[in-house]
Amino acid sequence: KILFVDDEPMLVDIGKSTLEKIGYSVTTKTDSTEALDLFKSDPSQFDLVITDQTMPNIPGSQLANKLLQVRPDIPIILCTGHSSTINEIKAQKIGIKEYTMKPVNKAVIAKLIRKVLDTA
């Protein structure tokens, strides 16, 4: 089960549809604070989190950090269009399993998901 977080509703809809077509159960949030609250309410309900970096309230890297404080073993994939505050090395230091640039196509995200779930 995947928690998919992005502040752009259209991208959330596309992400959910794409991930469900390849067989995953997906819960979406367009607000990072709501995503954190949902995760904290039952951290074991998710197998993976996919989050955007650039969001109001809590940026993706900070959200990842907070999620990992709650559940250190949760695999996280961080997606970003462009960010001067985060790169792949910084993401790995936080504990983020994979870092990818937007736009992300179906084949790339499917491969990343398998990679992080198979090594979790």
Short mmCIF file of N, CA and C in Angstrom, two decimals, residues 15-107:
data_model
loop_
_atom_site.label_atom_id
_atom_site.label_comp_id
_atom_site.label_asym_id
_atom_site.label_seq_id
_atom_site.Cartn_x
_atom_site.Cartn_y
_atom_site.Cartn_z
N GLY A 15 -0.91 10.04 -10.71
CA GLY A 15 -0.09 9.10 -9.95
C GLY A 15 -0.91 7.94 -9.41
N LYS A 16 -2.05 8.25 -8.84
CA LYS A 16 -2.93 7.21 -8.27
C LYS A 16 -3.37 6.24 -9.37
N SER A 17 -3.83 6.78 -10.48
CA SER A 17 -4.30 5.96 -11.59
C SER A 17 -3.17 5.06 -12.12
N THR A 18 -2.00 5.64 -12.32
CA THR A 18 -0.85 4.89 -12.84
C THR A 18 -0.46 3.77 -11.90
N LEU A 19 -0.36 4.08 -10.61
CA LEU A 19 0.07 3.07 -9.64
C LEU A 19 -0.98 1.97 -9.45
N GLU A 20 -2.25 2.33 -9.51
CA GLU A 20 -3.29 1.32 -9.38
C GLU A 20 -3.31 0.39 -10.60
N LYS A 21 -3.01 0.94 -11.77
CA LYS A 21 -2.98 0.12 -12.99
C LYS A 21 -1.87 -0.94 -12.94
N ILE A 22 -0.80 -0.65 -12.19
CA ILE A 22 0.27 -1.65 -12.09
C ILE A 22 0.14 -2.49 -10.81
N GLY A 23 -1.02 -2.36 -10.14
CA GLY A 23 -1.35 -3.30 -9.08
C GLY A 23 -1.21 -2.85 -7.64
N TYR A 24 -0.95 -1.57 -7.42
CA TYR A 24 -0.77 -1.09 -6.05
C TYR A 24 -2.04 -0.45 -5.51
N SER A 25 -2.22 -0.54 -4.22
CA SER A 25 -3.28 0.16 -3.52
C SER A 25 -2.71 1.51 -3.10
N VAL A 26 -3.40 2.60 -3.44
CA VAL A 26 -2.84 3.94 -3.26
C VAL A 26 -3.77 4.84 -2.46
N THR A 27 -3.19 5.50 -1.46
CA THR A 27 -3.87 6.56 -0.71
C THR A 27 -3.16 7.85 -1.08
N THR A 28 -3.94 8.89 -1.39
CA THR A 28 -3.32 10.15 -1.81
C THR A 28 -3.63 11.28 -0.85
N LYS A 29 -2.70 12.23 -0.80
CA LYS A 29 -2.88 13.46 -0.04
C LYS A 29 -2.26 14.61 -0.85
N THR A 30 -2.95 15.75 -0.84
CA THR A 30 -2.42 16.95 -1.51
C THR A 30 -1.85 17.93 -0.49
N ASP A 31 -1.89 17.56 0.77
CA ASP A 31 -1.38 18.41 1.85
C ASP A 31 -0.40 17.58 2.68
N SER A 32 0.84 18.04 2.78
CA SER A 32 1.86 17.26 3.48
C SER A 32 1.57 17.12 4.98
N THR A 33 0.94 18.12 5.57
CA THR A 33 0.58 18.04 6.99
C THR A 33 -0.47 16.95 7.21
N GLU A 34 -1.46 16.89 6.31
CA GLU A 34 -2.47 15.83 6.39
C GLU A 34 -1.84 14.46 6.18
N ALA A 35 -0.89 14.38 5.26
CA ALA A 35 -0.20 13.11 5.00
C ALA A 35 0.54 12.64 6.24
N LEU A 36 1.22 13.56 6.91
CA LEU A 36 1.95 13.22 8.14
C LEU A 36 0.99 12.75 9.22
N ASP A 37 -0.11 13.46 9.39
CA ASP A 37 -1.11 13.07 10.41
C ASP A 37 -1.69 11.68 10.11
N LEU A 38 -1.99 11.42 8.83
CA LEU A 38 -2.53 10.12 8.44
C LEU A 38 -1.51 9.02 8.73
N PHE A 39 -0.28 9.26 8.37
CA PHE A 39 0.78 8.28 8.60
C PHE A 39 0.95 8.00 10.09
N LYS A 40 0.98 9.06 10.88
CA LYS A 40 1.15 8.90 12.33
C LYS A 40 0.00 8.12 12.96
N SER A 41 -1.20 8.24 12.39
CA SER A 41 -2.37 7.56 12.97
C SER A 41 -2.26 6.04 12.88
N ASP A 42 -1.53 5.53 11.88
CA ASP A 42 -1.32 4.09 11.75
C ASP A 42 -0.14 3.86 10.80
N PRO A 43 1.09 3.98 11.31
CA PRO A 43 2.28 3.88 10.46
C PRO A 43 2.43 2.54 9.73
N SER A 44 1.80 1.50 10.26
CA SER A 44 1.96 0.18 9.64
C SER A 44 1.04 -0.02 8.43
N GLN A 45 0.14 0.94 8.16
CA GLN A 45 -0.80 0.75 7.05
C GLN A 45 -0.16 0.97 5.68
N PHE A 46 1.07 1.52 5.64
CA PHE A 46 1.73 1.79 4.37
C PHE A 46 3.02 0.99 4.23
N ASP A 47 3.28 0.58 2.98
CA ASP A 47 4.51 -0.14 2.66
C ASP A 47 5.54 0.78 2.02
N LEU A 48 5.09 1.95 1.54
CA LEU A 48 5.94 2.85 0.79
C LEU A 48 5.30 4.23 0.76
N VAL A 49 6.14 5.27 0.75
CA VAL A 49 5.67 6.65 0.58
C VAL A 49 6.38 7.24 -0.64
N ILE A 50 5.60 7.87 -1.51
CA ILE A 50 6.14 8.63 -2.63
C ILE A 50 5.71 10.07 -2.41
N THR A 51 6.67 10.98 -2.35
CA THR A 51 6.34 12.37 -2.08
C THR A 51 7.07 13.33 -3.02
N ASP A 52 6.39 14.43 -3.30
CA ASP A 52 6.99 15.53 -4.04
C ASP A 52 7.86 16.32 -3.07
N GLN A 53 8.85 17.01 -3.58
CA GLN A 53 9.70 17.85 -2.73
C GLN A 53 9.07 19.21 -2.47
N THR A 54 8.65 19.88 -3.54
CA THR A 54 8.20 21.26 -3.42
C THR A 54 6.72 21.31 -3.09
N MET A 55 6.43 21.56 -1.80
CA MET A 55 5.04 21.65 -1.33
C MET A 55 4.94 22.70 -0.24
N PRO A 56 3.77 23.32 -0.11
CA PRO A 56 3.56 24.24 1.01
C PRO A 56 3.55 23.46 2.33
N ASN A 57 3.67 24.15 3.41
CA ASN A 57 3.68 23.57 4.76
C ASN A 57 4.96 22.78 5.03
N ILE A 58 5.02 21.53 4.58
CA ILE A 58 6.19 20.70 4.85
C ILE A 58 6.76 20.21 3.50
N PRO A 59 7.96 20.64 3.12
CA PRO A 59 8.57 20.12 1.90
C PRO A 59 8.81 18.60 2.01
N GLY A 60 8.92 17.94 0.87
CA GLY A 60 9.05 16.49 0.85
C GLY A 60 10.20 15.94 1.68
N SER A 61 11.35 16.61 1.64
CA SER A 61 12.50 16.11 2.41
C SER A 61 12.23 16.19 3.91
N GLN A 62 11.57 17.25 4.35
CA GLN A 62 11.22 17.37 5.77
C GLN A 62 10.13 16.38 6.15
N LEU A 63 9.17 16.18 5.24
CA LEU A 63 8.13 15.18 5.48
C LEU A 63 8.79 13.80 5.65
N ALA A 64 9.72 13.48 4.75
CA ALA A 64 10.42 12.19 4.83
C ALA A 64 11.12 12.04 6.18
N ASN A 65 11.79 13.09 6.61
CA ASN A 65 12.48 13.06 7.90
C ASN A 65 11.50 12.77 9.04
N LYS A 66 10.35 13.43 9.01
CA LYS A 66 9.35 13.24 10.06
C LYS A 66 8.75 11.83 10.01
N LEU A 67 8.51 11.31 8.81
CA LEU A 67 7.98 9.96 8.66
C LEU A 67 8.97 8.93 9.19
N LEU A 68 10.25 9.15 8.88
CA LEU A 68 11.28 8.22 9.33
C LEU A 68 11.49 8.27 10.85
N GLN A 69 11.16 9.39 11.47
CA GLN A 69 11.22 9.46 12.94
C GLN A 69 10.13 8.58 13.54
N VAL A 70 8.99 8.51 12.87
CA VAL A 70 7.87 7.68 13.33
C VAL A 70 8.14 6.21 13.03
N ARG A 71 8.62 5.95 11.82
CA ARG A 71 8.87 4.56 11.39
C ARG A 71 10.15 4.51 10.55
N PRO A 72 11.28 4.23 11.18
CA PRO A 72 12.58 4.29 10.51
C PRO A 72 12.74 3.37 9.30
N ASP A 73 11.90 2.34 9.18
CA ASP A 73 12.05 1.38 8.08
C ASP A 73 11.15 1.69 6.87
N ILE A 74 10.40 2.79 6.91
CA ILE A 74 9.49 3.06 5.79
C ILE A 74 10.28 3.50 4.56
N PRO A 75 10.14 2.79 3.43
CA PRO A 75 10.82 3.22 2.22
C PRO A 75 10.15 4.47 1.64
N ILE A 76 10.96 5.43 1.22
CA ILE A 76 10.45 6.69 0.68
C ILE A 76 11.12 6.99 -0.65
N ILE A 77 10.30 7.38 -1.64
CA ILE A 77 10.80 7.86 -2.92
C ILE A 77 10.46 9.34 -2.99
N LEU A 78 11.47 10.18 -3.22
CA LEU A 78 11.28 11.62 -3.33
C LEU A 78 11.35 12.03 -4.79
N CYS A 79 10.33 12.76 -5.25
CA CYS A 79 10.28 13.25 -6.63
C CYS A 79 10.40 14.77 -6.61
N THR A 80 11.17 15.31 -7.55
CA THR A 80 11.30 16.76 -7.60
C THR A 80 11.50 17.23 -9.04
N GLY A 81 10.99 18.41 -9.33
CA GLY A 81 11.20 19.02 -10.64
C GLY A 81 12.55 19.70 -10.65
N HIS A 82 12.75 20.57 -9.70
CA HIS A 82 14.04 21.24 -9.51
C HIS A 82 14.06 21.71 -8.07
N SER A 83 15.16 21.48 -7.41
CA SER A 83 15.27 21.93 -6.04
C SER A 83 16.71 22.32 -5.74
N SER A 84 16.86 23.50 -5.17
CA SER A 84 18.19 23.93 -4.75
C SER A 84 18.47 23.49 -3.32
N THR A 85 17.45 22.97 -2.64
CA THR A 85 17.62 22.59 -1.23
C THR A 85 17.88 21.10 -1.03
N ILE A 86 17.61 20.28 -2.06
CA ILE A 86 17.78 18.84 -1.90
C ILE A 86 18.39 18.26 -3.17
N ASN A 87 19.26 17.27 -3.00
CA ASN A 87 19.78 16.51 -4.12
C ASN A 87 19.84 15.06 -3.70
N GLU A 88 20.30 14.19 -4.58
CA GLU A 88 20.28 12.76 -4.29
C GLU A 88 21.11 12.41 -3.05
N ILE A 89 22.25 13.04 -2.89
CA ILE A 89 23.13 12.75 -1.75
C ILE A 89 22.47 13.19 -0.44
N LYS A 90 21.92 14.40 -0.43
CA LYS A 90 21.23 14.88 0.78
C LYS A 90 20.03 13.99 1.10
N ALA A 91 19.31 13.58 0.06
CA ALA A 91 18.14 12.72 0.26
C ALA A 91 18.54 11.40 0.91
N GLN A 92 19.63 10.81 0.43
CA GLN A 92 20.10 9.54 0.99
C GLN A 92 20.53 9.70 2.44
N LYS A 93 21.14 10.84 2.77
CA LYS A 93 21.56 11.08 4.16
C LYS A 93 20.37 11.15 5.10
N ILE A 94 19.24 11.65 4.62
CA ILE A 94 18.01 11.71 5.42
C ILE A 94 17.47 10.31 5.66
N GLY A 95 17.68 9.43 4.68
CA GLY A 95 17.15 8.07 4.76
C GLY A 95 16.18 7.76 3.64
N ILE A 96 16.05 8.68 2.69
CA ILE A 96 15.19 8.49 1.52
C ILE A 96 15.85 7.42 0.64
N LYS A 97 15.07 6.43 0.24
CA LYS A 97 15.62 5.29 -0.52
C LYS A 97 15.92 5.64 -1.97
N GLU A 98 15.03 6.41 -2.61
CA GLU A 98 15.23 6.77 -4.02
C GLU A 98 14.85 8.22 -4.24
N TYR A 99 15.54 8.82 -5.19
CA TYR A 99 15.37 10.23 -5.55
C TYR A 99 15.24 10.28 -7.06
N THR A 100 14.20 10.91 -7.57
CA THR A 100 14.03 10.97 -9.02
C THR A 100 13.51 12.34 -9.45
N MET A 101 13.85 12.68 -10.66
CA MET A 101 13.42 13.97 -11.21
C MET A 101 12.08 13.81 -11.92
N LYS A 102 11.26 14.86 -11.83
CA LYS A 102 10.00 14.91 -12.57
C LYS A 102 10.28 15.40 -13.98
N PRO A 103 9.47 15.08 -14.94
CA PRO A 103 8.33 14.17 -14.84
C PRO A 103 8.79 12.72 -14.76
N VAL A 104 8.03 11.92 -14.04
CA VAL A 104 8.36 10.51 -13.85
C VAL A 104 7.38 9.69 -14.69
N ASN A 105 7.91 8.84 -15.57
CA ASN A 105 7.01 8.01 -16.36
C ASN A 105 6.72 6.69 -15.65
N LYS A 106 5.75 5.98 -16.18
CA LYS A 106 5.26 4.74 -15.56
C LYS A 106 6.37 3.71 -15.38
N ALA A 107 7.20 3.53 -16.40
CA ALA A 107 8.26 2.52 -16.34
C ALA A 107 9.28 2.86 -15.25
#
